[in-house]
Coordinates of C-alpha atoms in Angstrom, one line a residue:
Chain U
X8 CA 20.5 -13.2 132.1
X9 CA 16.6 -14.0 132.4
X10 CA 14.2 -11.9 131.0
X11 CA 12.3 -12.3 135.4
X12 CA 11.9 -9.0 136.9
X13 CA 13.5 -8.2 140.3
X14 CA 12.2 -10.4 143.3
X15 CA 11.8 -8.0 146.7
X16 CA 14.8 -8.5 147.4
X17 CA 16.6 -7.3 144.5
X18 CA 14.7 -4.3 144.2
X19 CA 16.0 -3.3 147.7
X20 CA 19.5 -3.7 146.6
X21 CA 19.4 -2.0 143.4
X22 CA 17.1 0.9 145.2
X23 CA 19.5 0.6 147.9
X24 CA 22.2 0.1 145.6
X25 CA 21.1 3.9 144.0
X26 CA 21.2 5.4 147.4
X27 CA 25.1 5.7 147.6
X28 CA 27.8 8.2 145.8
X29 CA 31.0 8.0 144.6
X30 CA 34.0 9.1 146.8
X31 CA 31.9 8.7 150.1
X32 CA 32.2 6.3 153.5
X33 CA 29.5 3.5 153.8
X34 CA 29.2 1.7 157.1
X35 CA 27.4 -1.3 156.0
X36 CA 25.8 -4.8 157.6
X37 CA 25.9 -8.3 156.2
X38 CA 22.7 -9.2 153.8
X39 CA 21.4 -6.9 151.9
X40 CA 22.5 -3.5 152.4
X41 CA 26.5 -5.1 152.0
X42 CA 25.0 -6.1 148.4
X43 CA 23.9 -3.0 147.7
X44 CA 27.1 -1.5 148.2
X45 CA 28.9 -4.2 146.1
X46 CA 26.6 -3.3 143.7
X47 CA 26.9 0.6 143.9
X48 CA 30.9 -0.4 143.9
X49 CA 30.5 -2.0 140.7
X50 CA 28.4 0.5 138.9
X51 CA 28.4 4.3 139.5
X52 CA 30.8 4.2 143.1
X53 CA 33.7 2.5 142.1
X54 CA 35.7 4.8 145.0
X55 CA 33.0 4.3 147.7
X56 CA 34.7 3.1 150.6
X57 CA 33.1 0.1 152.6
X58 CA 33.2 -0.1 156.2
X59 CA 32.7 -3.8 157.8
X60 CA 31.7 -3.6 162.0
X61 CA 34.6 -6.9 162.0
X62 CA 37.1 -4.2 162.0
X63 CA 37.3 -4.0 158.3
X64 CA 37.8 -0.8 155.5
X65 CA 37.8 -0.8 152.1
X66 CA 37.6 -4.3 151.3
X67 CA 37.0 -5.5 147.5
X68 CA 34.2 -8.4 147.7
X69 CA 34.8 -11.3 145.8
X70 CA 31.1 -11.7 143.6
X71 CA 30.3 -15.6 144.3
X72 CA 32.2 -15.4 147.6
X73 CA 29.7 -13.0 149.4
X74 CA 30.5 -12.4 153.4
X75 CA 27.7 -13.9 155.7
X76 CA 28.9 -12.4 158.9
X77 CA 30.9 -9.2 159.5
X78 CA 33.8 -11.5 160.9
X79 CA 35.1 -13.3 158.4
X80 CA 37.6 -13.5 155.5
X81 CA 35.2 -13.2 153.2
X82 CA 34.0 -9.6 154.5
X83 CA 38.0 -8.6 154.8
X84 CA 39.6 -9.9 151.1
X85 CA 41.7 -7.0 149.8
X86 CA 40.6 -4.8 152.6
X87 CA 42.5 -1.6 152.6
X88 CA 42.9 -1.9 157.1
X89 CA 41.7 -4.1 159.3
X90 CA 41.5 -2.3 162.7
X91 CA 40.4 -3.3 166.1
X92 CA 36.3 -3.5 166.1
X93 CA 36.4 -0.6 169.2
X94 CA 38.7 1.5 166.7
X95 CA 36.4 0.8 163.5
X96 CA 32.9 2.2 165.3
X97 CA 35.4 5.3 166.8
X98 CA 36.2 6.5 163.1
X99 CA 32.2 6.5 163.5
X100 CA 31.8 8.7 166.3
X101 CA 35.1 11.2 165.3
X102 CA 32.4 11.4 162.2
X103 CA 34.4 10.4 159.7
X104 CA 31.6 8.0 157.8
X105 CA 29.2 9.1 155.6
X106 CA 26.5 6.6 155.4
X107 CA 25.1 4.0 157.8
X108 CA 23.6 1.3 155.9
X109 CA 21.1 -1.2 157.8
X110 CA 18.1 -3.3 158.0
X111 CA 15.8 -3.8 161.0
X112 CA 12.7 -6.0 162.0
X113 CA 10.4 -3.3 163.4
X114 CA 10.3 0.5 162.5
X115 CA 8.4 3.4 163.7
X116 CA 7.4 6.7 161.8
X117 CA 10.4 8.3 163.4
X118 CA 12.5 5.8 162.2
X119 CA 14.1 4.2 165.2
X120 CA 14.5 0.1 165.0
X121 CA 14.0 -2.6 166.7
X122 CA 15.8 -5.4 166.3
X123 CA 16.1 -6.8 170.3
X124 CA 12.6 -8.0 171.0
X125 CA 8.7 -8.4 169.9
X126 CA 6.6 -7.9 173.2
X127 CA 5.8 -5.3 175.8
X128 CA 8.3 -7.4 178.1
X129 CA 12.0 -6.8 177.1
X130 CA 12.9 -9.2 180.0
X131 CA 10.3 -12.0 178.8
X132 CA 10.1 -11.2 175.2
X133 CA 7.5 -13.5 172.7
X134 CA 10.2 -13.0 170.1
X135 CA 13.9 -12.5 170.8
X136 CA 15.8 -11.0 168.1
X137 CA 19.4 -11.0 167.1
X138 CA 19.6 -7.5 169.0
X139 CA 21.9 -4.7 168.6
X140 CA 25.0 -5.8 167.3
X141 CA 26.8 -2.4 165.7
X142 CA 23.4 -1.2 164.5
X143 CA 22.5 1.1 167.1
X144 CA 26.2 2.6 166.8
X145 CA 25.9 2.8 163.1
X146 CA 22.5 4.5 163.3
X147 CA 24.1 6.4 166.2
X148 CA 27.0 7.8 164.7
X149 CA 27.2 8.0 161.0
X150 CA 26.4 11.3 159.3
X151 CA 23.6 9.9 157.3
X152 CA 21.8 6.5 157.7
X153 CA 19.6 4.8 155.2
X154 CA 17.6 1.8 156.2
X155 CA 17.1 -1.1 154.0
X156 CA 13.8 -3.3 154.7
X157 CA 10.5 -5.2 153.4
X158 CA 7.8 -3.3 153.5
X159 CA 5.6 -4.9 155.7
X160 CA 2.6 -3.9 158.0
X161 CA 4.3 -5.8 160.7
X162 CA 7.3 -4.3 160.4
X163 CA 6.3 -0.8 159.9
X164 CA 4.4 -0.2 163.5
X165 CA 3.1 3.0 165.2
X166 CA 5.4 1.9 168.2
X167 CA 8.1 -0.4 168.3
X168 CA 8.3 -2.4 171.5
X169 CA 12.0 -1.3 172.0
X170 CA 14.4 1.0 170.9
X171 CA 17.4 -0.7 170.0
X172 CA 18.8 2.0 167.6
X173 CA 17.2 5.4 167.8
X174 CA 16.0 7.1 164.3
X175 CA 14.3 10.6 165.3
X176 CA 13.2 9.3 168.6
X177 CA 10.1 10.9 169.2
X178 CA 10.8 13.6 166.8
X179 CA 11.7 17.5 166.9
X180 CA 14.8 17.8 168.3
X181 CA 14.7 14.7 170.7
X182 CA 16.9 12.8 169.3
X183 CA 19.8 16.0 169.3
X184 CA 18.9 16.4 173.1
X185 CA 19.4 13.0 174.0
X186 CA 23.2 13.7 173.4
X187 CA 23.0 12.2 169.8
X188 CA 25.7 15.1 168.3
X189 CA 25.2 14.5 164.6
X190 CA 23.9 11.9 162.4
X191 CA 20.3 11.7 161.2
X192 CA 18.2 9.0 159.7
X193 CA 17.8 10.3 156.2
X194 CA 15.8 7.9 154.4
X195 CA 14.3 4.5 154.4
X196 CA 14.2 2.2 151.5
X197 CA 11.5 -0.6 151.5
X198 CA 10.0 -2.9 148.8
X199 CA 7.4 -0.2 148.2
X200 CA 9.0 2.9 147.7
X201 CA 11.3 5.5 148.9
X202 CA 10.8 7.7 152.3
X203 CA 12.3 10.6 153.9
X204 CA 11.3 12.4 157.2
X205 CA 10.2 15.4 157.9
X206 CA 12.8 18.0 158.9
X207 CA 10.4 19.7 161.9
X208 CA 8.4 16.6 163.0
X209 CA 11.1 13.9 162.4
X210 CA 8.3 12.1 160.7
X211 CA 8.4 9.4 157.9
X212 CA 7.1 11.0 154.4
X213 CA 6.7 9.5 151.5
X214 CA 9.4 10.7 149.0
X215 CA 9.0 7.9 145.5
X216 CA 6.7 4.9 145.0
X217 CA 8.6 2.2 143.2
X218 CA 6.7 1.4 139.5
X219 CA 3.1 -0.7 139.9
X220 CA 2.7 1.2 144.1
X221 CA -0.2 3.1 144.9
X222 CA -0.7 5.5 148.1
X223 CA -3.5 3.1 148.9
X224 CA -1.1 0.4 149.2
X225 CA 1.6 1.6 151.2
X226 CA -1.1 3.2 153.6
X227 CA -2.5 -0.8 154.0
X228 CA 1.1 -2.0 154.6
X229 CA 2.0 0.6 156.9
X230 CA 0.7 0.6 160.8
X231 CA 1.4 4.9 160.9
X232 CA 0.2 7.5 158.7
X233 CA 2.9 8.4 156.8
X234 CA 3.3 12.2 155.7
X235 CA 2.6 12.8 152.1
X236 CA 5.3 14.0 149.6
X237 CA 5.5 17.6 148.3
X238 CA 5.7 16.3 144.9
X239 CA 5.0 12.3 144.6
X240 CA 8.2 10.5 142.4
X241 CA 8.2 6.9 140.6
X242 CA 11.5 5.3 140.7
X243 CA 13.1 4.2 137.7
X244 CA 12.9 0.2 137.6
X245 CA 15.3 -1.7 137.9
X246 CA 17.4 -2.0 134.5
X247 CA 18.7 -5.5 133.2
X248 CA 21.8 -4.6 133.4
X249 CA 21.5 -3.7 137.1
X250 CA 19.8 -7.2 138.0
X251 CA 22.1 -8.7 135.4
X252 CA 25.4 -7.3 137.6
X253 CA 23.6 -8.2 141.1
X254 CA 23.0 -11.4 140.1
X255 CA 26.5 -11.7 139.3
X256 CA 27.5 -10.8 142.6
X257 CA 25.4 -13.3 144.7
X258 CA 25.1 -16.3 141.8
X259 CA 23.6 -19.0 144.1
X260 CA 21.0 -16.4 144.9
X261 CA 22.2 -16.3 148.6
X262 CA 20.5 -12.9 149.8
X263 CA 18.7 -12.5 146.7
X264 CA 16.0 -14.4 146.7
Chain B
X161 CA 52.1 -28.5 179.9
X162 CA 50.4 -30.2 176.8
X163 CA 48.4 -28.9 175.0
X164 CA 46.1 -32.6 175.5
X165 CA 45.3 -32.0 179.1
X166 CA 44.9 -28.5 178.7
X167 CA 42.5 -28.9 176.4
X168 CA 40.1 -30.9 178.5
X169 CA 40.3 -29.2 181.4
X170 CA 36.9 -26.9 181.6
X171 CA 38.4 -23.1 182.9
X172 CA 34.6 -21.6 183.1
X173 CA 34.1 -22.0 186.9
X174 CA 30.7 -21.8 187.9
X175 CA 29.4 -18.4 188.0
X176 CA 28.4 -16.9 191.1
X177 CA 24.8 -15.1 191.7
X178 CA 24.5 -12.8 188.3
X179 CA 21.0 -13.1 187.5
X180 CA 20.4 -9.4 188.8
X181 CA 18.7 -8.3 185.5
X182 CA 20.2 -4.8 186.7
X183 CA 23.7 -4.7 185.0
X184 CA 26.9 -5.5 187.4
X185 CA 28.3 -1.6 187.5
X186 CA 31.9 -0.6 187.1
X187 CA 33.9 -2.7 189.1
X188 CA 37.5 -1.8 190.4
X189 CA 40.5 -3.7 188.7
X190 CA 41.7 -7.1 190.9
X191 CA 44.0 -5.9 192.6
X192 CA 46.7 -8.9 191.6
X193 CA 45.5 -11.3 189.3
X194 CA 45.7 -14.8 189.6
X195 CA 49.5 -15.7 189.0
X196 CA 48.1 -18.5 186.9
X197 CA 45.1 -20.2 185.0
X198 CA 45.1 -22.8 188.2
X199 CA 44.7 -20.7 190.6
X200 CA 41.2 -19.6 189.5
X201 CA 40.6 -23.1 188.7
X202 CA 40.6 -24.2 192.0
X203 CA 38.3 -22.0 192.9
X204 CA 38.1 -18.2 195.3
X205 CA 39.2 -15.6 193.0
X206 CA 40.4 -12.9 195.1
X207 CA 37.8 -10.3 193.8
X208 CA 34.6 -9.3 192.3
X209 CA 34.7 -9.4 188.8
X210 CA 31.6 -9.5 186.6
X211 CA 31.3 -13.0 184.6
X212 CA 30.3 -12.5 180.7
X213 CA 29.8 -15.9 178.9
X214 CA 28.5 -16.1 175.7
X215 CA 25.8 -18.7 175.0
X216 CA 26.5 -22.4 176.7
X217 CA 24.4 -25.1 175.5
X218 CA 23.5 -25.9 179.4
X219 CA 22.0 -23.1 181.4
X220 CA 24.2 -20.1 181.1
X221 CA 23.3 -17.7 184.6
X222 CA 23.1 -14.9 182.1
X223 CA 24.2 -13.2 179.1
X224 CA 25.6 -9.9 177.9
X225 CA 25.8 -10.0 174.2
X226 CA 26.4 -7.6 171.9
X227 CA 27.1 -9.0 168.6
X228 CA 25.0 -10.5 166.1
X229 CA 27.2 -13.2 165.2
X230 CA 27.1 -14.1 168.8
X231 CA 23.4 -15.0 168.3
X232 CA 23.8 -16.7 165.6
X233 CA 26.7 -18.6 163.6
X234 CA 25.8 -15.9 160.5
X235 CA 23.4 -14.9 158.2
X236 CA 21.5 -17.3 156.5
X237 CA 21.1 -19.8 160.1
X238 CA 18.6 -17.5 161.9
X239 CA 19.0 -16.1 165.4
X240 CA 20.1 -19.1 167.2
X241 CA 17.4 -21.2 168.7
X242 CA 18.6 -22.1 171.8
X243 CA 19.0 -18.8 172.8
X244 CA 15.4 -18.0 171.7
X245 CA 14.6 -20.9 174.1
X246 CA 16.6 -19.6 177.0
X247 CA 15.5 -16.2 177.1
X248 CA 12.0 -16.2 175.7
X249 CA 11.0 -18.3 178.6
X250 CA 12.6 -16.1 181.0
X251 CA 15.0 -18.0 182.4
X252 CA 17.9 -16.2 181.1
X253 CA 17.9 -12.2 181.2
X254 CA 20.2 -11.4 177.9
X255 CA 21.4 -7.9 178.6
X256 CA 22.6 -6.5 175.7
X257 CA 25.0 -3.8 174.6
X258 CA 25.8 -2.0 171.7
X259 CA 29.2 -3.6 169.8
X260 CA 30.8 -0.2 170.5
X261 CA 29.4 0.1 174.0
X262 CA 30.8 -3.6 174.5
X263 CA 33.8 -2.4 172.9
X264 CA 34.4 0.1 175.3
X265 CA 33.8 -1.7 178.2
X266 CA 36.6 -4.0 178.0
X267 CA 38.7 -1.1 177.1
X268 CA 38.1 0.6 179.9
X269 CA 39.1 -2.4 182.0
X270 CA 42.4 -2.4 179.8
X271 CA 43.4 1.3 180.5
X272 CA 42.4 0.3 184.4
X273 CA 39.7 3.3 184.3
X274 CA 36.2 2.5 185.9
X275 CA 34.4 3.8 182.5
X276 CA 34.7 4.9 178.8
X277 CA 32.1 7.9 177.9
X278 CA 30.6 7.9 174.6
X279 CA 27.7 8.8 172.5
X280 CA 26.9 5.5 171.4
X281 CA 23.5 4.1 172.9
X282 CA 22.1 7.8 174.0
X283 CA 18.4 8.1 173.2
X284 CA 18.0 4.2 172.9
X285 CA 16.3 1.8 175.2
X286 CA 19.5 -0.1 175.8
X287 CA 20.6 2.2 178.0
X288 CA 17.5 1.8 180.2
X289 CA 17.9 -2.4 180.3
X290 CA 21.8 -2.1 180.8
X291 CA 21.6 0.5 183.4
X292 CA 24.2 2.9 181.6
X293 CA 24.4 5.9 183.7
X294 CA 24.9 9.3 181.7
X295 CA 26.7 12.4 183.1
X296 CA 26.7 15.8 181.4
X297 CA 30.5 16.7 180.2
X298 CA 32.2 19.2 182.7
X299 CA 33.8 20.7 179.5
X300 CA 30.8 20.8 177.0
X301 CA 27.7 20.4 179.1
X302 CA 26.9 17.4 176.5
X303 CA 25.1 14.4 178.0
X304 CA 27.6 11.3 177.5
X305 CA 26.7 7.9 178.2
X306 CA 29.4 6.3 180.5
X307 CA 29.9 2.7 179.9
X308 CA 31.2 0.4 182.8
X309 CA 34.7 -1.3 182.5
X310 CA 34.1 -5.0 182.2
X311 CA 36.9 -7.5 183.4
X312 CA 36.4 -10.9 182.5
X313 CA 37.7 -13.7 185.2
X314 CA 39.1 -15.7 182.1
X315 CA 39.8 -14.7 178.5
X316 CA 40.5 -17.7 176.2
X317 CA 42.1 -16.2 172.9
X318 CA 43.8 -18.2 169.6
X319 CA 46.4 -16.3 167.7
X320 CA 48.6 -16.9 164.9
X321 CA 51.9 -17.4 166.9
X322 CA 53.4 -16.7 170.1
X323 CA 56.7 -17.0 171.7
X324 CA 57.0 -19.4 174.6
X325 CA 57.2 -16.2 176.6
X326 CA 53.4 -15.5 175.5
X327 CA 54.1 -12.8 173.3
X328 CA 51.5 -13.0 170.8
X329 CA 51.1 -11.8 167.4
X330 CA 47.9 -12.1 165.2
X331 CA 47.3 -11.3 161.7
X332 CA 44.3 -9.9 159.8
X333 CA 41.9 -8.1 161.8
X334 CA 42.7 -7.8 165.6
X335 CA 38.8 -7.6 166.6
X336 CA 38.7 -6.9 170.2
X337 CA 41.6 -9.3 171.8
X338 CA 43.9 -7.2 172.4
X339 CA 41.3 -5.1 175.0
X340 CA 40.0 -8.5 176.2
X341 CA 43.6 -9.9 177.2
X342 CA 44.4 -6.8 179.4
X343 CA 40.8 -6.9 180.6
X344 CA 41.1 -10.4 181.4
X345 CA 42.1 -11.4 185.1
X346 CA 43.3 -14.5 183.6
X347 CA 44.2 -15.2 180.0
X348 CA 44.3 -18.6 178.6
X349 CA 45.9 -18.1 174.9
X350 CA 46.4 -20.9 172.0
X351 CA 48.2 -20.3 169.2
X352 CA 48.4 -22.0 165.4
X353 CA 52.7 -21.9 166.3
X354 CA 55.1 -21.2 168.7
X355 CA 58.2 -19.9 167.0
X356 CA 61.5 -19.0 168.3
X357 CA 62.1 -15.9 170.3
X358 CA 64.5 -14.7 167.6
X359 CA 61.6 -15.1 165.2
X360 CA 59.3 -13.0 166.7
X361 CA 62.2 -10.3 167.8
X362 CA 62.3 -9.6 164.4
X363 CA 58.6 -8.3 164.1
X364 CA 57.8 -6.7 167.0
X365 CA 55.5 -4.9 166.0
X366 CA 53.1 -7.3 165.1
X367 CA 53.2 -8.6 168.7
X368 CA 49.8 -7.7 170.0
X369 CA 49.9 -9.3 173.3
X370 CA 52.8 -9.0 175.6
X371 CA 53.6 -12.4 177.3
X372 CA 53.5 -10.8 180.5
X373 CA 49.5 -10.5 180.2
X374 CA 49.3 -14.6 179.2
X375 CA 48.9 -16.8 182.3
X376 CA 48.9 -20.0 179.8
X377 CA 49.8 -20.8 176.3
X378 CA 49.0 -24.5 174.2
X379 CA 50.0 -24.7 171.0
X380 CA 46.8 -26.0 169.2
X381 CA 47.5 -26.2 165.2
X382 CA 43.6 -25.6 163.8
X383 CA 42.8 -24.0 167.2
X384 CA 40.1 -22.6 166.0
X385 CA 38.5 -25.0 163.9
X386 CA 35.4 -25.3 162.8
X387 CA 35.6 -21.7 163.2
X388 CA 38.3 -19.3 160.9
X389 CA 41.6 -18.7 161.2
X390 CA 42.4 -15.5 159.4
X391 CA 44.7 -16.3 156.6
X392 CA 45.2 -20.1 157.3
X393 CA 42.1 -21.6 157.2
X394 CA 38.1 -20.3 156.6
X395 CA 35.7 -21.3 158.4
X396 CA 33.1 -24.8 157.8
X397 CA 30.1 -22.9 156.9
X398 CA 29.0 -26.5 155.5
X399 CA 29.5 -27.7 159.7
X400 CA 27.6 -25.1 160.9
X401 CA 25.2 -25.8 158.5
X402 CA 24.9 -29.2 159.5
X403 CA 25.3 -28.2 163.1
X404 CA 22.1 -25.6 162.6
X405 CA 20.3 -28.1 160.8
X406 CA 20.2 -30.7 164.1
X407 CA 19.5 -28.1 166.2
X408 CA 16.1 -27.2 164.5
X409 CA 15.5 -31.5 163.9
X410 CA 16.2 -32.0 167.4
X411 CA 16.2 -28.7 169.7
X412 CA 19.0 -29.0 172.9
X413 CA 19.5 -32.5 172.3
X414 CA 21.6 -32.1 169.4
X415 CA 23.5 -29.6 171.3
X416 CA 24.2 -32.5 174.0
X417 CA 25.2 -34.9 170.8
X418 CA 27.0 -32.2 169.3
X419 CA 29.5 -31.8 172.5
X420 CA 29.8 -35.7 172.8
X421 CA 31.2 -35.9 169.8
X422 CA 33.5 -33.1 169.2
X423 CA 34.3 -31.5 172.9
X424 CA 33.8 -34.2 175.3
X425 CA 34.7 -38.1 172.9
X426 CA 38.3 -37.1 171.4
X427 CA 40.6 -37.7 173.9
X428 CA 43.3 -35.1 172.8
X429 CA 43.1 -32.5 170.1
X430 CA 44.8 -34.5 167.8
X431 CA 41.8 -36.9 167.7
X432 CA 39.8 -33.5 167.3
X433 CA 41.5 -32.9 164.3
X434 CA 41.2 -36.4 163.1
X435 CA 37.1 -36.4 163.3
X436 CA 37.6 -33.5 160.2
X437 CA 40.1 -35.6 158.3
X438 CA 43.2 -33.9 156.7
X439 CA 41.3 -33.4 153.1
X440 CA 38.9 -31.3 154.8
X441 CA 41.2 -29.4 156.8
X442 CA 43.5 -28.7 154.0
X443 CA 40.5 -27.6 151.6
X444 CA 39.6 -24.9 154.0
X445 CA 43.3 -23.6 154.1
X446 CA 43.3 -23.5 150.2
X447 CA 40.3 -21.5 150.4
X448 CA 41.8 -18.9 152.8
X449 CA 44.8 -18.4 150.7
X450 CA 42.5 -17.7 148.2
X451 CA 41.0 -15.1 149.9
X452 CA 44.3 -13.1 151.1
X453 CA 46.5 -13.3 147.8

């Protein structure tokens, strides 16, 4: 391999990618956080169990031949069952999956997405987004959600303009009394470090800064004041053999550039 | 019937007044469903069903979308652009579901029940732009979301093979078409094969539609080209590349070229076919075999 460090989108993977455990239930989109799993599959989680919104479990993803929607062979080779879509997002809600594994355009300090539209007017939107698809079941209904995403000050906004999957709503125990019967967002993952949320206020806090990150530069990138850790971490960087077996996975650089 | 004329004949009816950004609410099953695809065709179905189209290149009334791919053709293309266009100037309201919610809906309509409840979409703003109503649980005093049985007036499925009863079996995944089919007040299926009834007798239990839900079946060989067929042939992601690629050079225009060319010029699937070439057509079976052995 090359001696280049990770660009920002393979330090989400590998970060991402460090996120899962063995022997556990991943419900994960296309992109980034699928490559993450992949890449947790090949390392440290060779029994982790991949779940594909297509109506797809346990599949073994070709490297080279990486899936880029969730309905298509590529997503399914070697799967262990394909089951109707409806089915799929029900082993969700009977709370049999462990980990919901997503991205998202905007994000709020409670952690709830928005991935429908940019503007106060949902019906007139200045940006229309892809939407929904499964993310708001995923985020909905699996047992522990991590969110993959850039760090951005964009992106990372005091409000979203609509709640397309609901994190901690507006914190406390909102999110529980809106009917929501398990499930939390646990942690989000971004280009800049790692985050958790406060278990009273269902705020973001900082957990890790990845190596080179200051406090000063997470607080510029980020449009909320995000709680500060009880004991600040530095991840490990990435290692060459992690970037070596990622780039493996995705050779023409597809999601990884 | 050929499969030729079927082919060409358009089965999307022009939809009534849906542009209520307030979501159509449960409806009650048709009573009898059209006997056959012509009967809606020419015209009057005998009851209110909602209309759910996904995204037409001319002016769609409105659209209830809840996949992704449904936006776009995958990943790396973007959200599709024409869409953007549509509903960023207003003139379409896109109301969106979640894929379970979506799910849901047409499985109510398949059990015949007026709504699903689930926990799916609580706490989110899609339940405000949908309109989902919520009830608290007589059993649990939970609040449950209750999501509206959708029937669509027409269904238009490809499976693997079929009888020439309509008994239709699909392999790989089943995604939502078995739900849709019974949903469906009429359901308009192609299939890669029609085998003999002996033939599919012997494994019933792959038979995921029963013919008695099919109003019409055309055998279409590559029915679902450019698109996959699971198994027999992957999809062109170098065609849809290309196909993206006008759309950003040229905006709806190349949508109008694009339908010229491969929906409205060939004269009969066959001549379909022939615009992709057999070299092409068998490289994308080689590379689904790939993928399943």
């Amino acid at each position: 391999m090359t001696a280049e460090g990770p660009s920002p989108a393979e330090l989400l993977a590998v970060m991402g990618s460090r996120q899962l455990r063995d022997d556990t239930s991943v419900f994960a989109g296309v992109g980034i956080p699928l490559l993450a799993a992949v890449l947790a599959q090949h390392r440290h989680a060779p029994r982790l169990t991949m779940v594909i919104e297509g109506g797809i479990i346990g599949p073994r993803i070709e490297p080279g031949r990486l899936p880029i929607s969730t309905n298509e062979m590529r997503a399914a080779r070697r799967a262990t069952m394909l089951p109707a879509i409806t089915d799929t997002f029900l082993f969700a809600q009977r709370g049999f999956l462990d980990v919901g594994f997503i991205g998202g355009a905007q994000i709020d300090r409670y952690g709830n997405l928005n991935t429908s539209a940019i503007g106060t007017d949902y019906w007139r939107p200045a940006v229309r987004l892809p939407g929904s698809g499964g993310a708001n079941d995923i985020i909905s209904l699996c047992r522990e959600v991590v969110i993959l995403t850039f760090h951005e000050k964009r992106r990372f906004v005091e409000r979203v303009d609509f709640i397309t999957s609901p994190g901690n709503l507006r914190g406390g125990d909102t999110r529980r009394r809106s009917g929501l019967l398990f499930g939390r967002v646990a942690r989000v993952v971004t280009t800049l470090g790692i985050f958790g949320f406060d278990a009273e206020t269902g705020r973001m806090r900082l957990e890790a800064l990845h190596p080179g990150v200051t406090t000063e530069r997470i607080a510029e990138q980020t449009g909320f004041e995000v709680l500060p850790p009880e004991r600040l971490e530095v991840t490990e960087p990435p290692t060459a053999d992690e970037l070596a077996e990622l780039r493996a996975i995705d050779p023409e650089r597809r999601f990884i550039a | 019937m050929s499969g030729d004329t079927t082919m060409k004949i358009s089965v999307f009816v022009h939809p009534a007044a849906m542009m209520t950004p307030k979501p159509a609410l449960a409806t009650a099953a048709p009573a009898y469903p059209p006997i056959n695809a012509w009967e809606e065709l020419v015209g009057k179905p005998k009851h209110q069903v909602m209309r759910s189209q996904t995204i037409a290149p001319t002016r769609p009334e409105k659209i209830t979308a809840s996949v992704t791919a449904w936006m776009s053709i995958g990943l790396p293309w973007g959200v599709s652009k024409i869409m953007r266009e549509h509903v960023e100037s207003g003139a379409v309201p896109l109301e969106e579901w979640s894929h379970l919610a979506l799910g849901l809906r047409f499985r109510a309509a398949a059990m015949g029940v007026p709504f699903l409840p689930t926990l799916t979409m609580l706490g989110s703003d899609l339940m405000e732009i949908a309109g989902t109503k919520t009830m608290t649980c007589p059993y649990t005093g939970e609040t449950l979301a209750l999501v509206p049985a959708l029937y669509p007036d027409v269904a238009i499925l490809h499976v693997h093979r079929a009888d020439r009863f309509g008994n239709c079996q699909v392999d790989g995944y089943p995604h939502m078409d078995a739900d849709i089919a019974r949903a469906a007040a009429t359901v308009l299926v192609t299939t890669e094969e029609v085998v003999p009834e002996d033939d599919l007798r012997r494994l019933p239990d792959r038979t995921v539609i029963p013919g008695f839900v099919v109003d019409a079946l055309v055998p279409a060989p590559f029915g679902a080209y450019p698109h996959e067929c699971y198994g027999l042939y992957e999809a062109d992601f170098d065609h849809f590349g290309e196909y993206v690629a006008a759309i950003v050079a040229r905006g709806s225009r190349a949508v109008v070229e694009y339908l010229d060319r491969y929906v409205h010029g060939p004269a009969s699937f066959t001549d379909y076919l022939d615009l992709w070439g057999g070299e092409r057509l068998a490289r994308q079976a080689r590379l689904a075999r790939e993928l399943v052995s």
